[in-house]
């Protein structure tokens, strides 16, 4: 997979940026605060539908603007593909692949495959296993739609079970159903 071009519109510190990338290696060189990491964050958003920094969408919009747009042209062994991610406060985030709007933002995941490691990820080595699991879940979700679906279902059932455990009175028969599903 090759990221051929990347466009950012009113994203972070960029008003408009069009990058045409070299097929083998690209270096982003500049002083602190110039937007090098913002370019990488845009790639991460297009690949995983979330910011690696955990930023809210409203924080990703350039100061004084209302929305952002990210786009990428990728080439795979199956051909060329265009990926877009739009955000505005009224509609939220919407994904698009080859001009078709995606019914769910989750469907954006896996179109651009990306391994992303930033300085804040050092906790993967030093931190708790949950962070390593989350990192691997993101990687595997990009490779397999079935894995992404199963992970999504697992997290939904786990949230429902935890809600049940916090409620009074507890329905122990329902708890057993959740345990079987997990």
CSV table of C-alpha atoms in Angstrom, one decimal:
chain,number,residue,atom,x,y,z
A,1,UNK,CA,0.0,0.0,0.0
A,2,UNK,CA,1.3,3.4,-0.9
A,3,UNK,CA,0.0,6.8,0.3
A,4,UNK,CA,0.2,8.8,-3.0
A,5,UNK,CA,-1.2,12.1,-1.9
A,6,UNK,CA,-2.6,13.8,1.2
A,7,UNK,CA,-4.7,16.9,1.5
A,8,UNK,CA,-5.6,18.9,4.6
A,9,UNK,CA,-8.1,21.7,4.7
A,10,UNK,CA,-8.5,23.9,7.8
A,11,UNK,CA,-6.9,21.1,9.9
A,12,UNK,CA,-4.8,22.1,13.0
A,13,UNK,CA,-2.4,24.8,11.8
A,14,UNK,CA,-3.0,24.3,8.1
A,15,UNK,CA,-5.4,26.4,6.0
A,16,UNK,CA,-4.8,24.2,2.9
A,17,UNK,CA,-2.0,21.7,2.2
A,18,UNK,CA,-1.6,19.4,-0.8
A,19,UNK,CA,1.2,16.8,-0.5
A,20,UNK,CA,2.3,14.5,-3.3
A,21,UNK,CA,4.3,11.8,-1.6
A,22,UNK,CA,7.3,9.8,-2.9
A,23,UNK,CA,6.6,6.1,-3.2
A,24,UNK,CA,9.5,5.1,-1.0
A,25,UNK,CA,10.4,7.7,1.7
A,26,UNK,CA,9.2,11.1,2.8
A,27,UNK,CA,10.9,13.2,5.4
A,28,UNK,CA,9.2,16.1,7.2
A,29,UNK,CA,11.7,18.5,8.5
A,30,UNK,CA,11.0,21.8,10.3
A,31,UNK,CA,11.1,23.7,13.6
A,32,UNK,CA,8.9,22.8,16.5
A,33,UNK,CA,5.3,23.9,16.0
A,34,UNK,CA,5.4,23.9,12.2
A,35,UNK,CA,2.9,21.1,11.7
A,36,UNK,CA,5.0,17.9,11.1
A,37,UNK,CA,3.1,15.9,13.7
A,38,UNK,CA,-0.2,17.3,12.4
A,39,UNK,CA,0.5,15.7,9.0
A,40,UNK,CA,1.0,12.4,10.7
A,41,UNK,CA,-2.1,12.9,12.9
A,42,UNK,CA,-4.1,13.4,9.7
A,43,UNK,CA,-2.9,10.1,8.3
A,44,UNK,CA,-3.8,8.4,11.6
A,45,UNK,CA,-7.3,9.9,11.5
A,46,UNK,CA,-7.8,8.7,7.9
A,47,UNK,CA,-6.6,5.2,8.9
A,48,UNK,CA,-8.3,4.7,12.3
A,49,UNK,CA,-11.0,7.5,12.5
A,50,UNK,CA,-9.5,8.8,15.7
A,51,UNK,CA,-6.7,11.1,16.8
A,52,UNK,CA,-3.6,9.5,18.3
A,53,UNK,CA,-3.5,12.4,20.7
A,54,UNK,CA,-7.1,11.7,21.8
A,55,UNK,CA,-8.1,15.2,20.6
A,56,UNK,CA,-11.8,16.1,20.1
A,57,UNK,CA,-12.8,17.0,16.6
A,58,UNK,CA,-13.5,20.6,17.6
A,59,UNK,CA,-9.8,20.8,18.6
A,60,UNK,CA,-8.6,19.6,15.2
A,61,UNK,CA,-10.3,22.4,13.4
A,62,UNK,CA,-8.0,25.3,12.5
A,63,UNK,CA,-8.5,28.3,14.8
A,64,UNK,CA,-11.3,30.6,13.5
A,65,UNK,CA,-12.8,27.9,11.2
A,66,UNK,CA,-15.8,25.6,11.7
A,67,UNK,CA,-14.9,22.4,10.0
A,68,UNK,CA,-12.0,20.3,8.5
A,69,UNK,CA,-11.5,18.0,5.6
A,70,UNK,CA,-8.9,15.4,5.1
A,71,UNK,CA,-8.3,13.4,1.9
A,72,UNK,CA,-5.8,10.8,0.7
A,73,UNK,CA,-5.1,9.0,-2.5
A,74,UNK,CA,-3.8,5.5,-1.9
A,75,UNK,CA,-2.6,2.8,-4.3
A,76,UNK,CA,-2.9,-0.9,-3.4
A,77,UNK,CA,-2.4,-4.0,-5.4
A,78,UNK,CA,-6.1,-3.8,-6.3
A,79,UNK,CA,-5.9,-0.3,-7.7
A,80,UNK,CA,-6.3,3.3,-6.7
A,81,UNK,CA,-8.6,4.5,-3.9
A,82,UNK,CA,-9.6,7.9,-2.5
A,83,UNK,CA,-10.4,8.3,1.2
A,84,UNK,CA,-12.0,11.4,2.7
A,85,UNK,CA,-12.9,12.4,6.2
A,86,UNK,CA,-15.1,15.5,6.8
A,87,UNK,CA,-16.1,17.1,10.1
A,88,UNK,CA,-18.5,19.9,10.9
A,89,UNK,CA,-20.2,20.5,14.2
A,90,UNK,CA,-23.7,20.0,12.8
A,91,UNK,CA,-23.1,16.6,11.1
A,92,UNK,CA,-20.1,15.3,13.0
A,93,UNK,CA,-17.6,13.2,11.2
A,94,UNK,CA,-18.4,11.5,8.0
A,95,UNK,CA,-16.2,9.2,5.9
A,96,UNK,CA,-16.1,8.7,2.2
A,97,UNK,CA,-14.4,6.1,0.0
A,98,UNK,CA,-14.1,6.6,-3.7
A,99,UNK,CA,-16.9,9.2,-3.6
A,100,UNK,CA,-19.4,7.1,-1.7
A,101,UNK,CA,-20.4,8.1,1.8
A,102,UNK,CA,-19.9,5.4,4.4
A,103,UNK,CA,-22.9,4.4,6.5
A,104,UNK,CA,-20.7,4.1,9.6
A,105,UNK,CA,-17.4,5.8,10.4
A,106,UNK,CA,-16.1,2.3,11.4
A,107,UNK,CA,-16.1,1.4,7.7
A,108,UNK,CA,-13.3,3.9,7.2
A,109,UNK,CA,-10.9,1.7,9.2
A,110,UNK,CA,-8.8,-0.6,7.1
A,111,UNK,CA,-8.8,1.4,3.9
A,112,UNK,CA,-5.5,3.0,4.8
A,113,UNK,CA,-3.2,0.7,6.7
A,114,UNK,CA,-0.9,2.5,9.1
A,115,UNK,CA,1.5,1.6,11.9
A,116,UNK,CA,1.9,4.7,14.0
A,117,UNK,CA,4.4,5.1,16.8
A,118,UNK,CA,4.9,8.5,18.5
A,119,UNK,CA,6.9,9.5,21.6
A,120,UNK,CA,3.7,9.3,23.7
A,121,UNK,CA,3.5,5.6,22.8
A,122,UNK,CA,6.6,4.8,25.0
A,123,UNK,CA,4.0,3.7,27.6
A,124,UNK,CA,3.3,0.7,25.3
A,125,UNK,CA,6.6,-0.7,26.5
A,126,UNK,CA,6.6,0.6,30.1
A,127,UNK,CA,2.9,0.8,30.8
A,128,UNK,CA,0.1,-1.6,31.6
A,129,UNK,CA,-1.0,-4.4,29.2
A,130,UNK,CA,-4.3,-2.6,28.4
A,131,UNK,CA,-2.4,0.0,26.3
A,132,UNK,CA,-0.6,-2.7,24.4
A,133,UNK,CA,-3.8,-4.5,23.8
A,134,UNK,CA,-5.5,-1.4,22.5
A,135,UNK,CA,-2.5,-0.7,20.2
A,136,UNK,CA,-2.7,-4.2,18.8
A,137,UNK,CA,-6.5,-4.0,18.4
A,138,UNK,CA,-6.1,-0.9,16.2
A,139,UNK,CA,-3.5,-2.7,14.1
A,140,UNK,CA,-5.6,-5.9,13.7
A,141,UNK,CA,-8.7,-3.9,13.0
A,142,UNK,CA,-7.1,-2.3,10.0
A,143,UNK,CA,-6.2,-5.8,8.7
A,144,UNK,CA,-9.5,-7.6,9.3
A,145,UNK,CA,-13.0,-6.3,9.1
A,146,UNK,CA,-14.1,-9.4,10.9
A,147,UNK,CA,-11.7,-8.6,13.8
A,148,UNK,CA,-13.1,-5.0,13.9
A,149,UNK,CA,-16.6,-6.3,14.0
A,150,UNK,CA,-15.9,-8.9,16.7
A,151,UNK,CA,-14.1,-6.2,18.8
A,152,UNK,CA,-16.9,-3.8,18.4
A,153,UNK,CA,-19.5,-6.4,19.5
A,154,UNK,CA,-17.3,-7.5,22.5
A,155,UNK,CA,-16.9,-3.9,23.7
A,156,UNK,CA,-20.7,-3.3,23.4
A,157,UNK,CA,-21.5,-6.4,25.4
A,158,UNK,CA,-18.8,-5.5,28.0
A,159,UNK,CA,-20.3,-2.0,28.4
A,160,UNK,CA,-23.8,-3.4,28.8
A,161,UNK,CA,-22.6,-5.9,31.4
A,162,UNK,CA,-20.8,-3.2,33.4
A,163,UNK,CA,-23.9,-1.1,33.3
A,164,UNK,CA,-25.9,-4.0,34.6
A,165,UNK,CA,-23.4,-4.6,37.4
A,166,UNK,CA,-23.8,-1.0,38.6
A,167,UNK,CA,-27.6,-1.1,38.6
A,168,UNK,CA,-29.9,-2.0,41.4
A,169,UNK,CA,-31.5,-4.5,41.6
A,170,UNK,CA,-29.2,-6.7,39.5
A,171,UNK,CA,-30.8,-9.2,37.0
A,172,UNK,CA,-28.5,-12.2,37.5
A,173,UNK,CA,-30.1,-14.1,34.7
A,174,UNK,CA,-29.2,-11.4,32.3
A,175,UNK,CA,-25.6,-11.3,33.7
A,176,UNK,CA,-25.2,-15.0,32.7
A,177,UNK,CA,-26.3,-14.1,29.2
A,178,UNK,CA,-23.6,-11.4,29.0
A,179,UNK,CA,-21.0,-13.8,30.4
A,180,UNK,CA,-21.9,-16.4,27.7
A,181,UNK,CA,-21.6,-13.7,24.9
A,182,UNK,CA,-18.3,-12.5,26.3
